[in-house]
mmCIF file of N, CA and C in Angstrom:
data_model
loop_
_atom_site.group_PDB
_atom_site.id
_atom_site.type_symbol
_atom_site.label_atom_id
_atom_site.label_comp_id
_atom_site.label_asym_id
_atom_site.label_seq_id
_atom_site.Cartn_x
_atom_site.Cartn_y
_atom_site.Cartn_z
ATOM 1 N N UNK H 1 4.055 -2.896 -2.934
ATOM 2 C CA UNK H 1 3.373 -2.475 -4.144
ATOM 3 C C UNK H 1 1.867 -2.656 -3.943
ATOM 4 N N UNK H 2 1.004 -1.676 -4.401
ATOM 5 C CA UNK H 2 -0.426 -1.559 -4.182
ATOM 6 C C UNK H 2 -0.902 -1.964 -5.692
ATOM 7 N N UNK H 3 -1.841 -2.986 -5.365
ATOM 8 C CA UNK H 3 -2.854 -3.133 -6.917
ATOM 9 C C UNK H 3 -4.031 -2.422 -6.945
ATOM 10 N N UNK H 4 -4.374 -2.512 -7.884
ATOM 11 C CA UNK H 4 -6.054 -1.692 -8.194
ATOM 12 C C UNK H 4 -6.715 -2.383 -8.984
ATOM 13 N N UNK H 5 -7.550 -3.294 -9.280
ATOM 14 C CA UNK H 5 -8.206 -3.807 -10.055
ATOM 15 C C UNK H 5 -8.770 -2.771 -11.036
ATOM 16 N N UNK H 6 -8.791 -2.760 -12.336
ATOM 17 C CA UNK H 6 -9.462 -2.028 -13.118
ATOM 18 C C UNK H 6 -10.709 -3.096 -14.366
ATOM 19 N N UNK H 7 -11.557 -2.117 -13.983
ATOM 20 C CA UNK H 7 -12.885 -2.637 -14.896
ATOM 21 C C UNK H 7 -12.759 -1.706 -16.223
ATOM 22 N N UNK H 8 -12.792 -2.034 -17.114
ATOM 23 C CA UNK H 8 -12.753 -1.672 -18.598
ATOM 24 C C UNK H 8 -14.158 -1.501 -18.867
ATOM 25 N N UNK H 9 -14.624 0.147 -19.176
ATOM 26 C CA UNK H 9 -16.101 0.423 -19.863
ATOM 27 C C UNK H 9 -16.160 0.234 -21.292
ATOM 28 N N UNK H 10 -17.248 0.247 -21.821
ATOM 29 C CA UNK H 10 -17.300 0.210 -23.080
ATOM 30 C C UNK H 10 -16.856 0.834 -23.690
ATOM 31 N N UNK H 11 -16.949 2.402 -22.570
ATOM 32 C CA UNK H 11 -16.695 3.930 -23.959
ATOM 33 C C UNK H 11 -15.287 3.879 -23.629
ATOM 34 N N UNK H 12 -14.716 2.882 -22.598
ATOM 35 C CA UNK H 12 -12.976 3.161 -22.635
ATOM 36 C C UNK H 12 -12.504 2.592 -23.997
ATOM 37 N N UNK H 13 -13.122 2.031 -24.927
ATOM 38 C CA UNK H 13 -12.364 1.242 -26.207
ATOM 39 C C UNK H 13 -12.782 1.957 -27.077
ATOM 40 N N UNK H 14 -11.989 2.412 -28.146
ATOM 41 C CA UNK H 14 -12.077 3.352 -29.084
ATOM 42 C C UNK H 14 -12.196 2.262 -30.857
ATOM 43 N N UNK H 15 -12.104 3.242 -31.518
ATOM 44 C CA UNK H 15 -12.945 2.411 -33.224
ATOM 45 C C UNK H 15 -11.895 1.055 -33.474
ATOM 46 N N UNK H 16 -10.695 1.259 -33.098
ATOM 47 C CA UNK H 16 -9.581 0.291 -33.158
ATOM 48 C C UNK H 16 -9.778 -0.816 -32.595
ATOM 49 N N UNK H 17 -11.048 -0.898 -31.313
ATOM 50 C CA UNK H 17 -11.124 -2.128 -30.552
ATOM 51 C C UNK H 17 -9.762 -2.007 -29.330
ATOM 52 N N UNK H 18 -9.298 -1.074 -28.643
ATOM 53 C CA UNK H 18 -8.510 -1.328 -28.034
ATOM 54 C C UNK H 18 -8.249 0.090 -26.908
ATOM 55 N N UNK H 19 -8.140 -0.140 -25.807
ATOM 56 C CA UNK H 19 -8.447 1.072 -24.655
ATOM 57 C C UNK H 19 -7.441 2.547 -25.332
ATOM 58 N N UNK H 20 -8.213 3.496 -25.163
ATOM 59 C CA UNK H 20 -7.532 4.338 -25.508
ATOM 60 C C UNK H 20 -6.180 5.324 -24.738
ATOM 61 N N UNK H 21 -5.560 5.486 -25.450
ATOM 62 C CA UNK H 21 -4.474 6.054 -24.426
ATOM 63 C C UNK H 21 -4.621 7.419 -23.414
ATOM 64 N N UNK H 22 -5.857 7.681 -23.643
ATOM 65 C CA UNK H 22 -6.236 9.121 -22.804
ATOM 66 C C UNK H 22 -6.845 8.634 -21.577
ATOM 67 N N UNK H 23 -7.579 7.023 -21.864
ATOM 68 C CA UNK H 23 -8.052 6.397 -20.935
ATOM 69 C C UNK H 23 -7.438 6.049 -19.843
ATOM 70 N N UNK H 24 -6.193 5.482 -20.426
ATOM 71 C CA UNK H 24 -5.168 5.190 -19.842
ATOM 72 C C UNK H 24 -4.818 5.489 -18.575
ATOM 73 N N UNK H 25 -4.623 7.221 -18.822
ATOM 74 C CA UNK H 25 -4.369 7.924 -17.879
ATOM 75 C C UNK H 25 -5.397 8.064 -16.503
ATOM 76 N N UNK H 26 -6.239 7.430 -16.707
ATOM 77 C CA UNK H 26 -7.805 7.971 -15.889
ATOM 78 C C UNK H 26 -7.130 6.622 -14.762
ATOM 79 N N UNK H 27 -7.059 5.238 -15.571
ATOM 80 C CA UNK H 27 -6.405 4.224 -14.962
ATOM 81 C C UNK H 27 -5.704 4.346 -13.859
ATOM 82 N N UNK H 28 -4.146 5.483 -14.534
ATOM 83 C CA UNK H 28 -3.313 5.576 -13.247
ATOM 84 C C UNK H 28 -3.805 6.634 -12.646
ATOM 85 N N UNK H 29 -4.449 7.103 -12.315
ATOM 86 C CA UNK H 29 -5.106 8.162 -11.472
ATOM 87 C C UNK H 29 -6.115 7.371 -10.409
ATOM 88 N N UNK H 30 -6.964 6.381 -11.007
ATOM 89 C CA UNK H 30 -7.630 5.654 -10.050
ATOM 90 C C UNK H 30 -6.475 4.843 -9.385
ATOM 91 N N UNK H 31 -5.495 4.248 -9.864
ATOM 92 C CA UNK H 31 -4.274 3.868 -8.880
ATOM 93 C C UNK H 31 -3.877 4.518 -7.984
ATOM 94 N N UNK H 32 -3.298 5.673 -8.476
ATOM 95 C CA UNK H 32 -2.658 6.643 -7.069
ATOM 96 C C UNK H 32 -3.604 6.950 -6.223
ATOM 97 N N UNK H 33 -5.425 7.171 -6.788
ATOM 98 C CA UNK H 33 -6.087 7.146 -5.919
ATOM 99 C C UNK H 33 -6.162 6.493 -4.650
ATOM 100 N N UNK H 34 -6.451 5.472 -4.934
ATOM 101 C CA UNK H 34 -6.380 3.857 -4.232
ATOM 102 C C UNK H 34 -5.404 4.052 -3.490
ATOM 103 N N UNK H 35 -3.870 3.802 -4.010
ATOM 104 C CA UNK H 35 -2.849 3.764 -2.906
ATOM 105 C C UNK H 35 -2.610 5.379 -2.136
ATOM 106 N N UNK H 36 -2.995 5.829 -2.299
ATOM 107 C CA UNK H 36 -2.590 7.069 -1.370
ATOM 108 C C UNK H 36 -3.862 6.845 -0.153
ATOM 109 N N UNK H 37 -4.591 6.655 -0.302
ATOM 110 C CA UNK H 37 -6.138 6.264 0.110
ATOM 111 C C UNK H 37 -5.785 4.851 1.333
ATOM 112 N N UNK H 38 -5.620 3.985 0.748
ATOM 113 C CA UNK H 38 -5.057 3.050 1.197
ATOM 114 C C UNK H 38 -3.907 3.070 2.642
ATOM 115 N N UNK H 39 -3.149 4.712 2.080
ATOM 116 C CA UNK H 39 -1.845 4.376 2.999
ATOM 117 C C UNK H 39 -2.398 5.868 4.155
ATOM 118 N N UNK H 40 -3.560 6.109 4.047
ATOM 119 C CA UNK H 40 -3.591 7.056 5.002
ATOM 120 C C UNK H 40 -3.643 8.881 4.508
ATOM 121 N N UNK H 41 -3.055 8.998 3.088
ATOM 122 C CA UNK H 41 -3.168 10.070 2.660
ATOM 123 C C UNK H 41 -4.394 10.436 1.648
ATOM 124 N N UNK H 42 -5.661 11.370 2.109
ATOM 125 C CA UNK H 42 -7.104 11.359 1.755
ATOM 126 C C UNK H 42 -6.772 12.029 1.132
ATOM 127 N N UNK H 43 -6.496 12.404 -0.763
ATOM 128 C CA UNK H 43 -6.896 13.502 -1.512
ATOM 129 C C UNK H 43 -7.562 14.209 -1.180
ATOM 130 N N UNK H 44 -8.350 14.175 -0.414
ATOM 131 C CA UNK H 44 -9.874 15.326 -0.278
ATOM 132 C C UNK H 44 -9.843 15.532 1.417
ATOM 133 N N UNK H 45 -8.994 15.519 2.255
ATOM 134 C CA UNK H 45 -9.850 15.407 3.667
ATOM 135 C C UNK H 45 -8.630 16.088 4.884
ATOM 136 N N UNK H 46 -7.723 15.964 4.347
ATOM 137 C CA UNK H 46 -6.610 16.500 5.040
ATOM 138 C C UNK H 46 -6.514 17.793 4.466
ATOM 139 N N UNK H 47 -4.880 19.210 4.959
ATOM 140 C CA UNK H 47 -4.937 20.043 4.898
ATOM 141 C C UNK H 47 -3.191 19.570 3.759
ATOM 142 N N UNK H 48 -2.459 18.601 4.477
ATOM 143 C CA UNK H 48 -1.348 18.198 3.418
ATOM 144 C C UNK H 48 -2.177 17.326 2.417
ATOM 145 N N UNK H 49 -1.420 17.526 1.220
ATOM 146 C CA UNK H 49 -1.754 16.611 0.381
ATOM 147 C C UNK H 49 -1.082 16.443 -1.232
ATOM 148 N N UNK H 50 -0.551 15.328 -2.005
ATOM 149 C CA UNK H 50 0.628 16.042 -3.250
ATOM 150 C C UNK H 50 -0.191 16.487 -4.440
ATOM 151 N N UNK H 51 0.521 16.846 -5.147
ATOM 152 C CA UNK H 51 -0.175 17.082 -6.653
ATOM 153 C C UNK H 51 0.930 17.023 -7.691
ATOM 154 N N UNK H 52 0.161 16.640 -8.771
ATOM 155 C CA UNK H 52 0.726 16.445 -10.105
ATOM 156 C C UNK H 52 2.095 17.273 -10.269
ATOM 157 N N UNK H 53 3.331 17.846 -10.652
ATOM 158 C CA UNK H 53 3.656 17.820 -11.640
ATOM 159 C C UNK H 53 4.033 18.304 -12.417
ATOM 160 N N UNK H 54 4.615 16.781 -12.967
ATOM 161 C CA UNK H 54 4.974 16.188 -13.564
ATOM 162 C C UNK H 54 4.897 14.462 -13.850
ATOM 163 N N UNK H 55 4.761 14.226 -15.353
ATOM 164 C CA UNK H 55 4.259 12.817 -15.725
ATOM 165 C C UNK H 55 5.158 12.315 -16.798
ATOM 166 N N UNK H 56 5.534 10.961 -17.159
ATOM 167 C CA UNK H 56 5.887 10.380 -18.068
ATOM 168 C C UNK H 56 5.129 9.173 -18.485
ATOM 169 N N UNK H 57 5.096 8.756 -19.764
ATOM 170 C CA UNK H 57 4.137 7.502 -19.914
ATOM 171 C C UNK H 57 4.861 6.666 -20.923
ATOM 172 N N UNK H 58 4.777 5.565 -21.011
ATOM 173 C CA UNK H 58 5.092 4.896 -21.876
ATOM 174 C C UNK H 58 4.191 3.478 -22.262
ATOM 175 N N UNK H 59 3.508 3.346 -23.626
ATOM 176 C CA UNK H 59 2.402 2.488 -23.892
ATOM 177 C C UNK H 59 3.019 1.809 -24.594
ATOM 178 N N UNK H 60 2.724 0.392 -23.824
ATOM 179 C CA UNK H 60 3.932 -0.658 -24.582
ATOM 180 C C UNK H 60 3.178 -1.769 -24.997
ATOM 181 N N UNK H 61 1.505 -1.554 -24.966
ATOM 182 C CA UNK H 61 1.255 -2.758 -25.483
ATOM 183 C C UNK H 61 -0.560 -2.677 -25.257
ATOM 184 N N UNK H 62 -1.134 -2.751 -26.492
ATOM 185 C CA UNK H 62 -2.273 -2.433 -26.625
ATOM 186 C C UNK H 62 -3.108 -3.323 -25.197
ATOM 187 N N UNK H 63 -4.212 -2.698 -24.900
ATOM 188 C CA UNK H 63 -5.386 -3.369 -23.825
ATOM 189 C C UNK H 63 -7.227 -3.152 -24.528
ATOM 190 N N UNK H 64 -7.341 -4.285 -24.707
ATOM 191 C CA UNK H 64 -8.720 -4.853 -25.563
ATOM 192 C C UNK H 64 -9.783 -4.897 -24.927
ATOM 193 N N UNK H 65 -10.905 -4.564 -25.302
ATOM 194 C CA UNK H 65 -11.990 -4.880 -24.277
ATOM 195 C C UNK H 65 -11.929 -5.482 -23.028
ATOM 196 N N UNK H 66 -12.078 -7.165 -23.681
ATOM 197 C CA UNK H 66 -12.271 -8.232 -22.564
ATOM 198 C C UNK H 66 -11.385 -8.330 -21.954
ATOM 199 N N UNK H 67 -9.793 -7.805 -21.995
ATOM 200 C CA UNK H 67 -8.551 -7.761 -20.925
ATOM 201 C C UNK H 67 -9.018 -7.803 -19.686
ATOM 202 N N UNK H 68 -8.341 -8.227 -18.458
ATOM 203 C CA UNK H 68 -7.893 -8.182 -17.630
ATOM 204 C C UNK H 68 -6.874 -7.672 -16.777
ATOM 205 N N UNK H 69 -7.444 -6.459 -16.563
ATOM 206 C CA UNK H 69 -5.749 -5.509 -15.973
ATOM 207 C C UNK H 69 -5.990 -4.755 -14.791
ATOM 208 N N UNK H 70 -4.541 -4.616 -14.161
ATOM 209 C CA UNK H 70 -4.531 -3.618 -12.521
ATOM 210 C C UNK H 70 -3.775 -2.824 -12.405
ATOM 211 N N UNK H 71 -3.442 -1.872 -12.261
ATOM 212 C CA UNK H 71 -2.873 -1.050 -12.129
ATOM 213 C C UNK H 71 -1.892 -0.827 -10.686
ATOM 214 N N UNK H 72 -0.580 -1.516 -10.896
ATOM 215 C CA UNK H 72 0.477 -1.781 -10.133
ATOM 216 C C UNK H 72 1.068 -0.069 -9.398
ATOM 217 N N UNK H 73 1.080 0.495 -8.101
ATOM 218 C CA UNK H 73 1.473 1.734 -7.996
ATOM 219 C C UNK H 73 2.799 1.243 -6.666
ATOM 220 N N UNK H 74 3.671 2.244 -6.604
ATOM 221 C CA UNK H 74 4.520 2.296 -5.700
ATOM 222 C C UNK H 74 5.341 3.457 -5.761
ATOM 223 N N UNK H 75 5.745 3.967 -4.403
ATOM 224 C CA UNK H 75 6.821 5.224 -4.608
ATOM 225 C C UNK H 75 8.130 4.722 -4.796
ATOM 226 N N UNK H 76 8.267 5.226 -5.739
ATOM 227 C CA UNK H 76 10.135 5.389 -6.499
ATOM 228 C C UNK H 76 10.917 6.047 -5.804
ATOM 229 N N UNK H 77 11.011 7.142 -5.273
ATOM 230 C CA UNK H 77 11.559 8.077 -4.153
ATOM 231 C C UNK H 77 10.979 9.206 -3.384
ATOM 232 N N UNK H 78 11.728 9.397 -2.521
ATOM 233 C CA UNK H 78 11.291 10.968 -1.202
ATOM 234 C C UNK H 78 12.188 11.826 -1.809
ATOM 235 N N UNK H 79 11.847 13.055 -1.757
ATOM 236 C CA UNK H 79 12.873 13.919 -1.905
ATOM 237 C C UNK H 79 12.090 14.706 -0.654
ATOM 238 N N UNK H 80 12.468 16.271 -0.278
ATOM 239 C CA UNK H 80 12.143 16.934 0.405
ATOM 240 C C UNK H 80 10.903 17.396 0.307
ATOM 241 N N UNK H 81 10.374 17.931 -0.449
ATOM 242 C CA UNK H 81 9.108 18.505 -1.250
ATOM 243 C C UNK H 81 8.303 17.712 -2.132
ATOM 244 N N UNK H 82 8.943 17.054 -2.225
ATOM 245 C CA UNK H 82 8.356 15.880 -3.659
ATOM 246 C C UNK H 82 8.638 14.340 -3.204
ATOM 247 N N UNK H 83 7.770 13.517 -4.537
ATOM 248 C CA UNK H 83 7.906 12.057 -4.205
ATOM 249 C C UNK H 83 7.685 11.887 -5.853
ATOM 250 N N UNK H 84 8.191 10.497 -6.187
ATOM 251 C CA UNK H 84 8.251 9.993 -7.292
ATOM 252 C C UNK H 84 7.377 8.940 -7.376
ATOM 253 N N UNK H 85 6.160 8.434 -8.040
ATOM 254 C CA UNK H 85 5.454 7.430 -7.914
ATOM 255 C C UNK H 85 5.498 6.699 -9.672
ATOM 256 N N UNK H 86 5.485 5.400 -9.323
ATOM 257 C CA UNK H 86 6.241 4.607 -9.944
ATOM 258 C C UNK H 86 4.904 3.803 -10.173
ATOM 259 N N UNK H 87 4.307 3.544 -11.680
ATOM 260 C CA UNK H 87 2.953 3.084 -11.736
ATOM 261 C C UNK H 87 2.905 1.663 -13.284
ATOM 262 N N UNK H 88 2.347 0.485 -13.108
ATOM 263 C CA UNK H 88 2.578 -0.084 -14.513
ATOM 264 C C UNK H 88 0.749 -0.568 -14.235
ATOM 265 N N UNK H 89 0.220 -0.682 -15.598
ATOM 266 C CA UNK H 89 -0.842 -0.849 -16.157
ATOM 267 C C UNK H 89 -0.849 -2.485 -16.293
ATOM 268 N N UNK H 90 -0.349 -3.735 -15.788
ATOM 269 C CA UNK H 90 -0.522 -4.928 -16.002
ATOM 270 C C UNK H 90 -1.665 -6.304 -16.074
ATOM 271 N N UNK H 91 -1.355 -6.916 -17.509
ATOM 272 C CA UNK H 91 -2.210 -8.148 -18.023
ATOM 273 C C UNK H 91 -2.053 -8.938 -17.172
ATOM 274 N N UNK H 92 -3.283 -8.743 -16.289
ATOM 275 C CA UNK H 92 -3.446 -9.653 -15.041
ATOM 276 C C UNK H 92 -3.054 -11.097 -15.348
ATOM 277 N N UNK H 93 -3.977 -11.587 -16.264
ATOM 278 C CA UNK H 93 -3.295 -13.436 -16.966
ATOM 279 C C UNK H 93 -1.828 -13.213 -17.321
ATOM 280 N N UNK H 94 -1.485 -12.561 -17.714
ATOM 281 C CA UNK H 94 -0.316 -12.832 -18.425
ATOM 282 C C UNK H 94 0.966 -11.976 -17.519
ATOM 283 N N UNK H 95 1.007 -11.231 -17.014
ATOM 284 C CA UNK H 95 1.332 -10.055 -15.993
ATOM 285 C C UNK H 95 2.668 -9.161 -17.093
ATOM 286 N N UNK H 96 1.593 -9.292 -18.464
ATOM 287 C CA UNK H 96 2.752 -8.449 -19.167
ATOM 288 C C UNK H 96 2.248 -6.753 -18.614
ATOM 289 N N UNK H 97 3.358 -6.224 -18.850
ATOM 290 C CA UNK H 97 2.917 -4.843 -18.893
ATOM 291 C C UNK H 97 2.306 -4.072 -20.101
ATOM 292 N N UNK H 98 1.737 -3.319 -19.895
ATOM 293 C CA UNK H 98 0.509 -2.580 -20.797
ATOM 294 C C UNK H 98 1.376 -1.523 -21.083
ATOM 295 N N UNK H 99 1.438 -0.546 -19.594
ATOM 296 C CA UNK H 99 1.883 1.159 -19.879
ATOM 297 C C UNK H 99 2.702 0.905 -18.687
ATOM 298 N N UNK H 100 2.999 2.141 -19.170
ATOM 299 C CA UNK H 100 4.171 2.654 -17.077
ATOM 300 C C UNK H 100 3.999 3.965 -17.439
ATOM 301 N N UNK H 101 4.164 4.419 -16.098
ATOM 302 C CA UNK H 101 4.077 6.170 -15.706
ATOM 303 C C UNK H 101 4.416 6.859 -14.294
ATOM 304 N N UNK H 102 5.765 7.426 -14.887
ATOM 305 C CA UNK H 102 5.918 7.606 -13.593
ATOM 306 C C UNK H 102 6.212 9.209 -13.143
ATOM 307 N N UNK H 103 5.630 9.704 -11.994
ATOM 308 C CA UNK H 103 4.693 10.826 -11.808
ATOM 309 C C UNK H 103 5.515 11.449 -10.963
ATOM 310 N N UNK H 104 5.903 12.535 -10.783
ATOM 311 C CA UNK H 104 6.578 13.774 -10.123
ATOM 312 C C UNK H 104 5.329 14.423 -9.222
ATOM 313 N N UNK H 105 5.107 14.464 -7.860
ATOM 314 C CA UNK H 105 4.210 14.950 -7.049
ATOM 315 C C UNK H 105 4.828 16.282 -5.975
ATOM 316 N N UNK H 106 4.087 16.966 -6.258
ATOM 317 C CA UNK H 106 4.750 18.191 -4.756
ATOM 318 C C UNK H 106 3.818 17.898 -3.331
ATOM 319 N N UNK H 107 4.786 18.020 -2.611
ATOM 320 C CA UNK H 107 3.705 18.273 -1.075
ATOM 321 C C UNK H 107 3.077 19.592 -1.710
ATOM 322 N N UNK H 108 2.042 20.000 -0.913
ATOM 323 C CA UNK H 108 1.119 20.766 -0.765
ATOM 324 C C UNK H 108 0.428 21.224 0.093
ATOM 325 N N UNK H 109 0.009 22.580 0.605
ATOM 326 C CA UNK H 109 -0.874 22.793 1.634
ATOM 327 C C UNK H 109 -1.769 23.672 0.948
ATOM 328 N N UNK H 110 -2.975 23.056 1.678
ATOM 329 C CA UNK H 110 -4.715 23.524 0.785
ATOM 330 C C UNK H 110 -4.745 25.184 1.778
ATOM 331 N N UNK H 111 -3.814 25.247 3.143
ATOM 332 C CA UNK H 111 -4.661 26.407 3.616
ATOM 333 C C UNK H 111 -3.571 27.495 3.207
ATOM 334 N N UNK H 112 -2.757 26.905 2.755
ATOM 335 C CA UNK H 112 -1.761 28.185 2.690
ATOM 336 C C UNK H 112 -1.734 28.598 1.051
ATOM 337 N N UNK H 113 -1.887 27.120 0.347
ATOM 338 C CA UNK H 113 -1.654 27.242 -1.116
ATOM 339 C C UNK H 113 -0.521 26.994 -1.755
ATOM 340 N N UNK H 114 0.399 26.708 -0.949
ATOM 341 C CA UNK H 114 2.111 26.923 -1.855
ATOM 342 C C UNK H 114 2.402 25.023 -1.721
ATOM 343 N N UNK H 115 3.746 24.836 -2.130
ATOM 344 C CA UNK H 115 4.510 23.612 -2.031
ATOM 345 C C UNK H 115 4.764 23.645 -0.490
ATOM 346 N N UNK H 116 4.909 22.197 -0.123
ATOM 347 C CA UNK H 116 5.158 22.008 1.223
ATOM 348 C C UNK H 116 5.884 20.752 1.494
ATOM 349 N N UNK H 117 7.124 20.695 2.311
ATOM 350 C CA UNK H 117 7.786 19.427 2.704
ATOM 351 C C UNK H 117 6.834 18.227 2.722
ATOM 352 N N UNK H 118 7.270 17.184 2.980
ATOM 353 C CA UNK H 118 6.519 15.740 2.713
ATOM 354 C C UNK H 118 6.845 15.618 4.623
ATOM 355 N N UNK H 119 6.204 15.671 5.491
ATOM 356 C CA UNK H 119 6.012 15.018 6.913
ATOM 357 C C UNK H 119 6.476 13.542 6.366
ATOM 358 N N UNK H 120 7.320 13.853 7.657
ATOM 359 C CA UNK H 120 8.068 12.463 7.978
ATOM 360 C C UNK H 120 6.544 11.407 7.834
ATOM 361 N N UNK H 121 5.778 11.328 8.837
ATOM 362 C CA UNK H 121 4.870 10.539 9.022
ATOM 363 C C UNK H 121 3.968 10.235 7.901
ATOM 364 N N UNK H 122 4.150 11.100 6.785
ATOM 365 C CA UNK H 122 3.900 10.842 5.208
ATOM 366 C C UNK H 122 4.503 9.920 4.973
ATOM 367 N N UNK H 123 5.788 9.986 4.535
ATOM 368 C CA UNK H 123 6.517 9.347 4.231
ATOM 369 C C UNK H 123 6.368 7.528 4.717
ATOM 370 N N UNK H 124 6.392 7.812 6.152
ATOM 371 C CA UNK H 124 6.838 6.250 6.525
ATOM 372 C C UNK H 124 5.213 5.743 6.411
ATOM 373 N N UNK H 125 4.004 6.264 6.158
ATOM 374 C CA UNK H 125 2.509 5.993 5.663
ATOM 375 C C UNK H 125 3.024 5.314 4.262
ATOM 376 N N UNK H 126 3.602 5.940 3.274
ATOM 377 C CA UNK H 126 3.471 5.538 2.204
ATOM 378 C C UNK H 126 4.648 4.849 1.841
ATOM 379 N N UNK H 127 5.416 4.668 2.621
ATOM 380 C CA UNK H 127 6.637 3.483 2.816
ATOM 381 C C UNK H 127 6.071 2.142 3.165
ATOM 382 N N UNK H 128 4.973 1.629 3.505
ATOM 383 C CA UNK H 128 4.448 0.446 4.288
ATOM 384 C C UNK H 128 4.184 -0.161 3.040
#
């Protein structure tokens, strides 16, 4: 499992005093960033690479300014074409969970444009 430390901006807290749920999403995006990044697969630099989708979310527990939270990522499964990434938003002190979201990705190729199998050597990158 890959962490991400997340820093909370000001404009992430809305009139309620508490991160907003659109924010949220920016969160697990800097996660998958990170761990795909991390395991060898460059959003931006290669010719494979996955994309969105499909998403599910579930917000289970408000996040306040001064919180402390990271954004927990890991793959859930391989399929042929696709991967399942498996993401929770957690109260670093407390290691309750915040949100979860878990994300439906296609392989992809930038030169051709269409869906594309997941390379083995993908796979066992983002298996480590």
């Amino acid at each position: 499992m890959h962490k991400t430390p997340i820093q909370i901006r000001f404009n992430d807290v809305d009139q309620m005093g508490h991160v907003n749920n659109t924010v949220i999403m920016e969160y697990f995006d800097l996660g998958k960033e990170a761990f795909f990044s991390a395991h060898g697969l460059s959003p931006v630099k290669s010719d494979f690479t996955v994309i969105i989708v499909h998403y599910e979310v579930d917000f289970l527990s408000q996040i306040g300014f001064h919180d402390t939270i990271h954004v927990e990522t890991e793959i859930e499964r391989f399929g042929t074409k696709s991967l399942t990434v498996m993401q929770r938003v957690v109260a670093s002190d407390s290691g309750a969970v915040c949100a979860t979201c878990r994300t439906v990705m296609s392989g992809y190729r930038r030169s051709t444009r269409t869906s594309a199998p997941i390379p083995e050597e993908v796979k066992e990158w983002l298996s480590r």
